[in-house]
PDB file of C-alpha atoms in Angstrom:
ATOM      1  CA  MET A  56      -0.125  -0.061  -0.262  1.00 37.00           C
ATOM      2  CA  SER A  57       2.609   2.367   0.968  1.00 37.00           C
ATOM      3  CA  ARG A  58       4.740   1.923  -2.350  1.00 36.00           C
ATOM      4  CA  MET A  59       1.043   2.954  -4.424  1.00 36.00           C
ATOM      5  CA  ILE A  60       1.072   6.210  -2.173  1.00 35.00           C
ATOM      6  CA  ASN A  61       4.125   7.261  -2.419  1.00 37.00           C
ATOM      7  CA  ARG A  62       3.782   7.199  -6.064  1.00 32.00           C
ATOM      8  CA  ARG A  63       0.314   8.837  -6.395  1.00 31.00           C
ATOM      9  CA  THR A  64       2.117  11.875  -4.586  1.00 33.00           C
ATOM     10  CA  VAL A  65       4.494  12.474  -6.861  1.00 33.00           C
ATOM     11  CA  LEU A  66       1.833  14.659  -8.620  1.00 33.00           C
ATOM     12  CA  ALA A  67      -0.114  15.475  -5.641  1.00 35.00           C
ATOM     13  CA  SER A  68      -0.506  18.912  -3.492  1.00 34.00           C
ATOM     14  CA  ALA A  69       1.563  19.341  -0.650  1.00 35.00           C
ATOM     15  CA  GLY A  70      -2.024  18.364   1.525  1.00 37.00           C
ATOM     16  CA  LEU A  71      -1.827  15.203   0.238  1.00 34.00           C
ATOM     17  CA  THR A  72       1.274  14.537   0.451  1.00 35.00           C
ATOM     18  CA  SER A  73       1.358  15.589   3.627  1.00 37.00           C
ATOM     19  CA  LEU A  74      -1.476  12.998   4.168  1.00 36.00           C
ATOM     20  CA  ALA A  75       0.273  10.317   1.969  1.00 36.00           C
ATOM     21  CA  ALA A  76       2.823  10.317   4.201  1.00 36.00           C
ATOM     22  CA  VAL A  77       0.417   9.664   7.924  1.00 34.00           C
ATOM     23  CA  LEU A  78      -0.178   6.875   6.008  1.00 36.00           C
ATOM     24  CA  ALA A  79       2.767   5.623   5.007  1.00 37.00           C
ATOM     25  CA  ALA A  80       3.709   5.658   8.112  1.00 36.00           C
ATOM     26  CA  CYS A  81       1.356   3.528  10.240  1.00 39.00           C
ATOM     27  CA  SER A  82       1.473   1.211   7.367  1.00 40.00           C
ATOM     28  CA  GLY A  83       4.904  -0.050   8.790  1.00 38.00           C
ATOM     29  CA  GLY A  84       6.139  -0.809   5.103  1.00 42.00           C
ATOM     30  CA  THR A  85       9.629  -0.603   3.844  1.00 41.00           C
ATOM     31  CA  ASN A  86       9.499   2.302   2.718  1.00 43.00           C
ATOM     32  CA  ALA A  87       8.183   3.909   6.183  1.00 43.00           C
ATOM     33  CA  ALA A  88      11.962   4.600   6.954  1.00 47.00           C
ATOM     34  CA  GLY A  89      12.723   3.867  11.249  1.00 52.00           C
ATOM     35  CA  ASN A  90       9.382   2.090  11.845  1.00 88.00           C
ATOM     36  CA  LYS A  91       9.102  -0.915  10.884  1.00 95.00           C
ATOM     37  CA  LEU A  92      10.515  -2.238  13.968  1.00 97.00           C
ATOM     38  CA  ASP A  93       7.191  -0.155  15.552  1.00 97.00           C
ATOM     39  CA  SER A  94       4.628  -2.304  13.374  1.00 96.00           C
ATOM     40  CA  ILE A  95       6.584  -5.316  14.488  1.00 98.00           C
ATOM     41  CA  LYS A  96       5.727  -4.490  18.021  1.00 97.00           C
ATOM     42  CA  ASN A  97       1.905  -3.048  16.601  1.00 97.00           C
ATOM     43  CA  ALA A  98       1.468  -6.470  15.397  1.00 97.00           C
ATOM     44  CA  GLY A  99       3.324  -8.702  17.491  1.00 98.00           C
ATOM     45  CA  LYS A 100       5.181 -10.939  15.622  1.00 98.00           C
ATOM     46  CA  ILE A 101       8.065 -10.715  13.486  1.00 98.00           C
ATOM     47  CA  ARG A 102       7.348 -12.392   9.715  1.00 98.00           C
ATOM     48  CA  ILE A 103      11.127 -14.572   9.068  1.00 98.00           C
ATOM     49  CA  GLY A 104      11.894 -16.100   6.003  1.00 98.00           C
ATOM     50  CA  MET A 105      13.242 -18.688   5.652  1.00 98.00           C
ATOM     51  CA  GLU A 106      14.024 -22.072   3.542  1.00 96.00           C
ATOM     52  CA  GLY A 107      12.529 -24.877   5.644  1.00 96.00           C
ATOM     53  CA  THR A 108      14.335 -27.605   4.008  1.00 90.00           C
ATOM     54  CA  PHE A 109      18.423 -26.520   4.871  1.00 85.00           C
ATOM     55  CA  ARG A 110      19.204 -28.824   7.571  1.00 86.00           C
ATOM     56  CA  PRO A 111      20.769 -28.158  10.588  1.00 90.00           C
ATOM     57  CA  PHE A 112      19.824 -24.237   9.845  1.00 94.00           C
ATOM     58  CA  GLY A 113      16.323 -24.850   9.279  1.00 96.00           C
ATOM     59  CA  TYR A 114      14.244 -27.895   8.441  1.00 94.00           C
ATOM     60  CA  HIS A 115      11.153 -29.878   9.333  1.00 96.00           C
ATOM     61  CA  ASP A 116      11.777 -32.708  12.287  1.00 94.00           C
ATOM     62  CA  ASN A 117      10.407 -36.043  11.952  1.00 93.00           C
ATOM     63  CA  SER A 118       7.153 -34.756  13.635  1.00 97.00           C
ATOM     64  CA  GLY A 119       7.120 -31.827  10.977  1.00 97.00           C
ATOM     65  CA  GLN A 120       8.100 -29.170  13.749  1.00 97.00           C
ATOM     66  CA  LEU A 121      10.268 -26.603  12.152  1.00 98.00           C
ATOM     67  CA  VAL A 122      13.959 -26.783  14.128  1.00 98.00           C
ATOM     68  CA  GLY A 123      17.577 -25.917  13.546  1.00 96.00           C
ATOM     69  CA  PHE A 124      19.846 -23.523  14.957  1.00 97.00           C
ATOM     70  CA  GLU A 125      18.444 -20.275  12.640  1.00 98.00           C
ATOM     71  CA  LYS A 126      15.308 -20.896  13.795  1.00 98.00           C
ATOM     72  CA  GLU A 127      16.314 -21.011  17.078  1.00 98.00           C
ATOM     73  CA  ILE A 128      18.012 -17.995  16.758  1.00 98.00           C
ATOM     74  CA  GLY A 129      15.147 -16.225  15.417  1.00 98.00           C
ATOM     75  CA  ASP A 130      13.333 -17.465  18.115  1.00 98.00           C
ATOM     76  CA  LEU A 131      15.816 -15.794  20.503  1.00 98.00           C
ATOM     77  CA  ILE A 132      15.572 -12.182  18.798  1.00 98.00           C
ATOM     78  CA  ALA A 133      12.053 -12.084  18.611  1.00 98.00           C
ATOM     79  CA  ARG A 134      11.961 -12.915  22.321  1.00 98.00           C
ATOM     80  CA  ASP A 135      14.435 -10.081  22.889  1.00 98.00           C
ATOM     81  CA  LEU A 136      12.177  -8.220  20.555  1.00 98.00           C
ATOM     82  CA  GLY A 137       8.770  -8.954  22.875  1.00 98.00           C
ATOM     83  CA  VAL A 138       6.786 -10.938  19.833  1.00 98.00           C
ATOM     84  CA  SER A 139       6.486 -13.985  18.580  1.00 98.00           C
ATOM     85  CA  ALA A 140       8.094 -15.601  15.275  1.00 98.00           C
ATOM     86  CA  GLU A 141       6.023 -16.093  12.360  1.00 98.00           C
ATOM     87  CA  TYR A 142       8.684 -18.544   9.745  1.00 98.00           C
ATOM     88  CA  ILE A 143       7.106 -18.121   6.549  1.00 98.00           C
ATOM     89  CA  GLU A 144       9.083 -21.051   3.703  1.00 97.00           C
ATOM     90  CA  THR A 145      10.025 -19.834   0.675  1.00 96.00           C
ATOM     91  CA  PRO A 146      12.611 -21.888  -1.878  1.00 93.00           C
ATOM     92  CA  TRP A 147      15.989 -20.040  -2.010  1.00 89.00           C
ATOM     93  CA  ASP A 148      16.008 -18.429  -5.412  1.00 87.00           C
ATOM     94  CA  SER A 149      13.386 -15.601  -4.218  1.00 93.00           C
ATOM     95  CA  LEU A 150      13.861 -15.632  -0.693  1.00 96.00           C
ATOM     96  CA  ILE A 151      15.614 -12.692  -0.784  1.00 95.00           C
ATOM     97  CA  ALA A 152      12.901 -10.727  -3.154  1.00 95.00           C
ATOM     98  CA  GLY A 153      10.417 -11.620  -0.408  1.00 97.00           C
ATOM     99  CA  VAL A 154      11.580  -8.718   1.609  1.00 97.00           C
ATOM    100  CA  ASP A 155      11.193  -6.543  -1.049  1.00 95.00           C
ATOM    101  CA  SER A 156       7.764  -7.589  -1.568  1.00 95.00           C
ATOM    102  CA  ASP A 157       6.781  -7.192   2.139  1.00 96.00           C
ATOM    103  CA  ARG A 158       5.829 -10.643   2.752  1.00 97.00           C
ATOM    104  CA  TYR A 159       8.108 -10.739   5.977  1.00 98.00           C
ATOM    105  CA  ASP A 160      10.266  -8.391   7.862  1.00 98.00           C
ATOM    106  CA  ILE A 161      13.745 -10.073   7.426  1.00 98.00           C
ATOM    107  CA  ALA A 162      15.762 -13.218   6.081  1.00 98.00           C
ATOM    108  CA  ILE A 163      17.489 -15.871   8.201  1.00 98.00           C
ATOM    109  CA  ASN A 164      18.884 -18.505   6.167  1.00 96.00           C
ATOM    110  CA  ASN A 165      22.562 -18.938   6.005  1.00 91.00           C
ATOM    111  CA  ILE A 166      22.748 -15.110   3.812  1.00 94.00           C
ATOM    112  CA  ALA A 167      26.322 -14.044   3.322  1.00 90.00           C
ATOM    113  CA  PRO A 168      26.961 -10.424   3.655  1.00 94.00           C
ATOM    114  CA  THR A 169      28.269 -10.190   0.285  1.00 89.00           C
ATOM    115  CA  GLU A 170      29.348  -6.727  -1.511  1.00 91.00           C
ATOM    116  CA  GLU A 171      26.608  -6.814  -3.807  1.00 92.00           C
ATOM    117  CA  ARG A 172      23.939  -7.617  -1.330  1.00 94.00           C
ATOM    118  CA  LYS A 173      25.232  -4.798   0.479  1.00 96.00           C
ATOM    119  CA  GLN A 174      23.771  -2.274  -2.131  1.00 96.00           C
ATOM    120  CA  GLN A 175      20.435  -3.593  -1.789  1.00 96.00           C
ATOM    121  CA  TYR A 176      20.109  -4.161   1.980  1.00 98.00           C
ATOM    122  CA  ASP A 177      21.228  -4.222   5.540  1.00 97.00           C
ATOM    123  CA  PHE A 178      22.967  -6.794   7.386  1.00 98.00           C
ATOM    124  CA  SER A 179      22.981  -7.656  10.972  1.00 98.00           C
ATOM    125  CA  VAL A 180      25.847  -8.503  12.982  1.00 98.00           C
ATOM    126  CA  PRO A 181      27.056 -11.993  12.449  1.00 97.00           C
ATOM    127  CA  TYR A 182      25.755 -14.581  13.826  1.00 98.00           C
ATOM    128  CA  ALA A 183      27.701 -17.610  12.287  1.00 96.00           C
ATOM    129  CA  TYR A 184      30.892 -18.427  10.561  1.00 92.00           C
ATOM    130  CA  SER A 185      31.966 -20.796   8.378  1.00 86.00           C
ATOM    131  CA  GLN A 186      34.375 -22.443   5.440  1.00 87.00           C
ATOM    132  CA  ALA A 187      33.397 -23.365   2.304  1.00 89.00           C
ATOM    133  CA  ARG A 188      34.180 -26.282   0.694  1.00 94.00           C
ATOM    134  CA  VAL A 189      33.001 -28.596  -2.110  1.00 97.00           C
ATOM    135  CA  ALA A 190      31.678 -32.304  -2.253  1.00 98.00           C
ATOM    136  CA  VAL A 191      32.388 -34.555  -5.393  1.00 98.00           C
ATOM    137  CA  GLN A 192      31.631 -38.352  -5.560  1.00 97.00           C
ATOM    138  CA  ASP A 193      33.736 -40.814  -4.308  1.00 96.00           C
ATOM    139  CA  SER A 194      34.289 -41.920  -7.148  1.00 96.00           C
ATOM    140  CA  SER A 195      35.936 -38.995  -8.343  1.00 97.00           C
ATOM    141  CA  SER A 196      39.418 -38.129  -9.640  1.00 97.00           C
ATOM    142  CA  LEU A 197      39.625 -34.805  -8.455  1.00 97.00           C
ATOM    143  CA  ARG A 198      41.521 -34.519  -5.071  1.00 97.00           C
ATOM    144  CA  ASN A 199      41.857 -30.716  -4.742  1.00 97.00           C
ATOM    145  CA  VAL A 200      39.977 -28.119  -4.744  1.00 97.00           C
ATOM    146  CA  ASN A 201      42.670 -26.750  -7.068  1.00 96.00           C
ATOM    147  CA  GLU A 202      41.839 -29.317  -9.539  1.00 97.00           C
ATOM    148  CA  ILE A 203      38.322 -27.170 -10.061  1.00 97.00           C
ATOM    149  CA  SER A 204      38.670 -25.106 -13.547  1.00 97.00           C
ATOM    150  CA  GLY A 205      36.896 -27.123 -16.337  1.00 97.00           C
ATOM    151  CA  HIS A 206      34.568 -29.584 -14.192  1.00 98.00           C
ATOM    152  CA  SER A 207      30.848 -28.363 -13.698  1.00 98.00           C
ATOM    153  CA  THR A 208      29.885 -27.225 -10.209  1.00 98.00           C
ATOM    154  CA  ALA A 209      26.143 -27.481  -9.203  1.00 98.00           C
ATOM    155  CA  GLN A 210      24.547 -24.432  -7.471  1.00 97.00           C
ATOM    156  CA  SER A 211      21.965 -22.276  -6.644  1.00 93.00           C
ATOM    157  CA  GLU A 212      21.590 -18.952  -9.026  1.00 89.00           C
ATOM    158  CA  THR A 213      21.990 -16.331  -6.036  1.00 83.00           C
ATOM    159  CA  SER A 214      24.559 -18.169  -4.147  1.00 85.00           C
ATOM    160  CA  ASN A 215      27.560 -16.765  -2.845  1.00 84.00           C
ATOM    161  CA  PHE A 216      29.292 -20.193  -3.610  1.00 91.00           C
ATOM    162  CA  ARG A 217      28.001 -20.100  -7.089  1.00 94.00           C
ATOM    163  CA  GLN A 218      30.057 -16.633  -7.601  1.00 91.00           C
ATOM    164  CA  ILE A 219      33.382 -18.384  -5.917  1.00 92.00           C
ATOM    165  CA  MET A 220      33.034 -21.187  -8.383  1.00 96.00           C
ATOM    166  CA  GLU A 221      32.662 -19.308 -11.134  1.00 96.00           C
ATOM    167  CA  GLN A 222      35.777 -17.403 -10.224  1.00 94.00           C
ATOM    168  CA  ARG A 223      37.594 -20.702  -9.854  1.00 95.00           C
ATOM    169  CA  GLY A 224      36.453 -21.526 -13.310  1.00 97.00           C
ATOM    170  CA  ALA A 225      33.841 -24.354 -12.896  1.00 98.00           C
ATOM    171  CA  ASN A 226      31.410 -24.930 -15.207  1.00 97.00           C
ATOM    172  CA  VAL A 227      27.634 -23.606 -12.970  1.00 98.00           C
ATOM    173  CA  ILE A 228      24.521 -25.965 -13.717  1.00 98.00           C
ATOM    174  CA  THR A 229      22.106 -23.942 -12.353  1.00 97.00           C
ATOM    175  CA  VAL A 230      19.597 -26.124  -9.429  1.00 96.00           C
ATOM    176  CA  ALA A 231      17.089 -24.688  -6.561  1.00 90.00           C
ATOM    177  CA  GLY A 232      18.604 -25.604  -3.804  1.00 89.00           C
ATOM    178  CA  PHE A 233      21.849 -27.640  -1.752  1.00 91.00           C
ATOM    179  CA  ASP A 234      19.343 -31.183  -1.742  1.00 91.00           C
ATOM    180  CA  GLU A 235      18.955 -30.880  -5.804  1.00 95.00           C
ATOM    181  CA  ALA A 236      22.723 -29.987  -6.209  1.00 97.00           C
ATOM    182  CA  ILE A 237      24.077 -33.232  -4.151  1.00 96.00           C
ATOM    183  CA  GLU A 238      21.279 -35.598  -6.650  1.00 96.00           C
ATOM    184  CA  GLN A 239      23.221 -33.734  -9.302  1.00 97.00           C
ATOM    185  CA  VAL A 240      26.680 -34.762  -7.869  1.00 98.00           C
ATOM    186  CA  LEU A 241      25.157 -38.564  -6.954  1.00 97.00           C
ATOM    187  CA  SER A 242      23.733 -38.883 -10.232  1.00 96.00           C
ATOM    188  CA  GLY A 243      26.709 -37.832 -12.190  1.00 96.00           C
ATOM    189  CA  ARG A 244      25.051 -34.985 -14.008  1.00 97.00           C
ATOM    190  CA  ALA A 245      27.470 -32.192 -12.364  1.00 98.00           C
ATOM    191  CA  GLU A 246      30.526 -32.895 -10.936  1.00 98.00           C
ATOM    192  CA  MET A 247      30.910 -31.576  -7.848  1.00 98.00           C
ATOM    193  CA  THR A 248      29.067 -28.976  -5.764  1.00 98.00           C
ATOM    194  CA  ALA A 249      30.180 -25.944  -3.288  1.00 97.00           C
ATOM    195  CA  ASN A 250      28.852 -24.942   0.175  1.00 93.00           C
ATOM    196  CA  ASP A 251      29.455 -24.444   3.405  1.00 86.00           C
ATOM    197  CA  PHE A 252      31.358 -27.045   5.690  1.00 87.00           C
ATOM    198  CA  VAL A 253      28.822 -27.033   8.404  1.00 86.00           C
ATOM    199  CA  THR A 254      25.773 -27.911   5.541  1.00 87.00           C
ATOM    200  CA  PHE A 255      27.721 -31.212   4.888  1.00 91.00           C
ATOM    201  CA  LYS A 256      28.826 -32.226   7.789  1.00 84.00           C
ATOM    202  CA  ALA A 257      24.786 -32.201   8.725  1.00 83.00           C
ATOM    203  CA  TYR A 258      24.394 -34.016   5.120  1.00 88.00           C
ATOM    204  CA  GLU A 259      26.526 -36.401   5.894  1.00 86.00           C
ATOM    205  CA  GLN A 260      25.219 -37.186   9.577  1.00 81.00           C
ATOM    206  CA  GLU A 261      22.073 -37.559   8.066  1.00 84.00           C
ATOM    207  CA  HIS A 262      23.086 -39.499   5.147  1.00 90.00           C
ATOM    208  CA  PRO A 263      26.130 -41.835   6.557  1.00 90.00           C
ATOM    209  CA  ASP A 264      26.083 -43.796   3.481  1.00 94.00           C
ATOM    210  CA  ALA A 265      26.338 -41.164   0.704  1.00 93.00           C
ATOM    211  CA  LYS A 266      28.882 -41.457  -2.043  1.00 95.00           C
ATOM    212  CA  ILE A 267      30.431 -38.119  -1.503  1.00 96.00           C
ATOM    213  CA  ARG A 268      33.520 -36.607  -0.162  1.00 96.00           C
ATOM    214  CA  LEU A 269      35.075 -33.506   0.867  1.00 96.00           C
ATOM    215  CA  LEU A 270      38.342 -31.891  -1.400  1.00 97.00           C
ATOM    216  CA  ASP A 271      41.484 -31.525  -0.370  1.00 96.00           C
ATOM    217  CA  GLY A 272      41.269 -27.291   0.457  1.00 93.00           C
ATOM    218  CA  GLU A 273      39.301 -24.727   1.351  1.00 89.00           C
ATOM    219  CA  VAL A 274      37.753 -22.378  -1.630  1.00 91.00           C
ATOM    220  CA  GLY A 275      36.993 -18.733  -0.811  1.00 79.00           C
ATOM    221  CA  GLU A 276      37.322 -16.676   2.437  1.00 77.00           C
ATOM    222  CA  GLY A 277      35.687 -17.964   5.417  1.00 80.00           C
ATOM    223  CA  VAL A 278      31.593 -17.480   5.054  1.00 80.00           C
ATOM    224  CA  ASN A 279      29.782 -15.253   7.720  1.00 91.00           C
ATOM    225  CA  ALA A 280      25.925 -15.145   7.870  1.00 94.00           C
ATOM    226  CA  ALA A 281      23.829 -12.194   8.697  1.00 98.00           C
ATOM    227  CA  VAL A 282      20.235 -11.352   9.064  1.00 98.00           C
ATOM    228  CA  LEU A 283      18.803  -9.156   6.238  1.00 98.00           C
ATOM    229  CA  ILE A 284      17.315  -6.450   6.601  1.00 98.00           C
ATOM    230  CA  ALA A 285      15.087  -4.051   4.011  1.00 97.00           C
ATOM    231  CA  LYS A 286      17.083  -0.291   3.815  1.00 96.00           C
ATOM    232  CA  ASN A 287      17.294   2.632   5.558  1.00 95.00           C
ATOM    233  CA  GLN A 288      15.475   0.643   9.009  1.00 96.00           C
ATOM    234  CA  GLN A 289      18.386   1.495  11.027  1.00 96.00           C
ATOM    235  CA  ALA A 290      15.934   0.970  14.318  1.00 97.00           C
ATOM    236  CA  LEU A 291      15.364  -3.102  13.579  1.00 98.00           C
ATOM    237  CA  LYS A 292      18.810  -3.759  12.329  1.00 98.00           C
ATOM    238  CA  ASP A 293      20.145  -1.395  15.359  1.00 98.00           C
ATOM    239  CA  ALA A 294      17.504  -4.017  17.813  1.00 98.00           C
ATOM    240  CA  ILE A 295      18.789  -7.231  16.134  1.00 98.00           C
ATOM    241  CA  ASP A 296      22.525  -6.127  16.408  1.00 98.00           C
ATOM    242  CA  GLU A 297      21.580  -5.745  20.117  1.00 98.00           C
ATOM    243  CA  SER A 298      19.884  -9.186  20.611  1.00 98.00           C
ATOM    244  CA  LEU A 299      22.462 -11.307  18.554  1.00 98.00           C
ATOM    245  CA  ARG A 300      25.316  -9.333  20.773  1.00 98.00           C
ATOM    246  CA  LYS A 301      24.360  -9.961  24.152  1.00 98.00           C
ATOM    247  CA  ASN A 302      23.117 -13.799  22.866  1.00 98.00           C
ATOM    248  CA  LEU A 303      26.537 -14.637  21.268  1.00 97.00           C
ATOM    249  CA  GLN A 304      28.028 -12.472  24.596  1.00 97.00           C
ATOM    250  CA  ASN A 305      26.542 -14.801  27.266  1.00 97.00           C
ATOM    251  CA  GLY A 306      26.360 -18.151  25.662  1.00 97.00           C
ATOM    252  CA  GLU A 307      23.025 -18.739  24.290  1.00 98.00           C
ATOM    253  CA  ILE A 308      23.961 -18.700  20.218  1.00 98.00           C
ATOM    254  CA  LYS A 309      26.742 -21.489  21.219  1.00 97.00           C
ATOM    255  CA  ALA A 310      24.927 -23.627  23.145  1.00 97.00           C
ATOM    256  CA  ILE A 311      22.512 -23.616  20.190  1.00 97.00           C
ATOM    257  CA  TYR A 312      25.422 -24.647  17.765  1.00 94.00           C
ATOM    258  CA  GLU A 313      26.640 -27.291  19.914  1.00 92.00           C
ATOM    259  CA  LYS A 314      22.711 -28.952  19.958  1.00 93.00           C
ATOM    260  CA  TYR A 315      22.935 -28.775  16.432  1.00 91.00           C
ATOM    261  CA  VAL A 316      26.397 -29.115  14.893  1.00 86.00           C
ATOM    262  CA  GLY A 317      28.534 -30.044  17.393  1.00 83.00           C
ATOM    263  CA  ALA A 318      31.038 -26.991  17.158  1.00 83.00           C
ATOM    264  CA  ASP A 319      30.790 -23.516  18.092  1.00 90.00           C
ATOM    265  CA  LEU A 320      30.030 -21.347  14.904  1.00 92.00           C
ATOM    266  CA  SER A 321      30.049 -18.122  16.626  1.00 93.00           C
ATOM    267  CA  PRO A 322      31.935 -15.794  14.666  1.00 91.00           C
ATOM    268  CA  LYS A 323      34.840 -14.259  15.439  1.00 74.00           C
ATOM    269  CA  ASN A 324      33.622 -10.454  15.652  1.00 69.00           C
ATOM    270  CA  SER A 325      30.555  -9.492  16.162  1.00 61.00           C
TER     271      SER A 325
END
């Protein structure tokens, strides 16, 4: 609604402009800079975009309940804001766009705050850190990440791992997400796929007989994950940063990592 109002006010009189500004502020949309936090508190909930199929970040357990360490971090943020958390599950390739369309208020899904993304969105302080690795079939002749160039890799369209592999000279096969990427490798349609070490570790725990292994070496620098927020929502960003810093310092987030991963993924500087 606020976007429609803003377009109309371009040609409106000063009086109509003032009225539109009031209406936009009340709507709590992303164009109402600084008011998203108020909108969340008034609604009594924060809407969080998440894939919901990404173990151990956010996924459904055997009972169908949404669980995962990012889900629990989202719960901590909601608790500290004094609201409930509503999770809206969306495929990766349209996940970030859901913040633009106001389908949800923030996105939490192992999203790296790359320079390209920071031109369009704001990010919280990092809450997790992991190394980027590459998986191949057990039978692959490839042994080291230095051999990537000229070989095929299955990656999501908007993933930062796609960019890393392209820079390494790999030929990218576009897939919808991690599960499809692994299937491409296991079926031989792709020779490899890159993702973070935590994702591969969780997959191996769930599929101990899967015929995959990790290449020696790492690709790119370690990857930070942060909460993605629409631009010009400083009050919301500050509140989320305060929550993350507090729970990183008091050990609550570390305990969540130990529960799901068996290792502390806390970033060194937050």
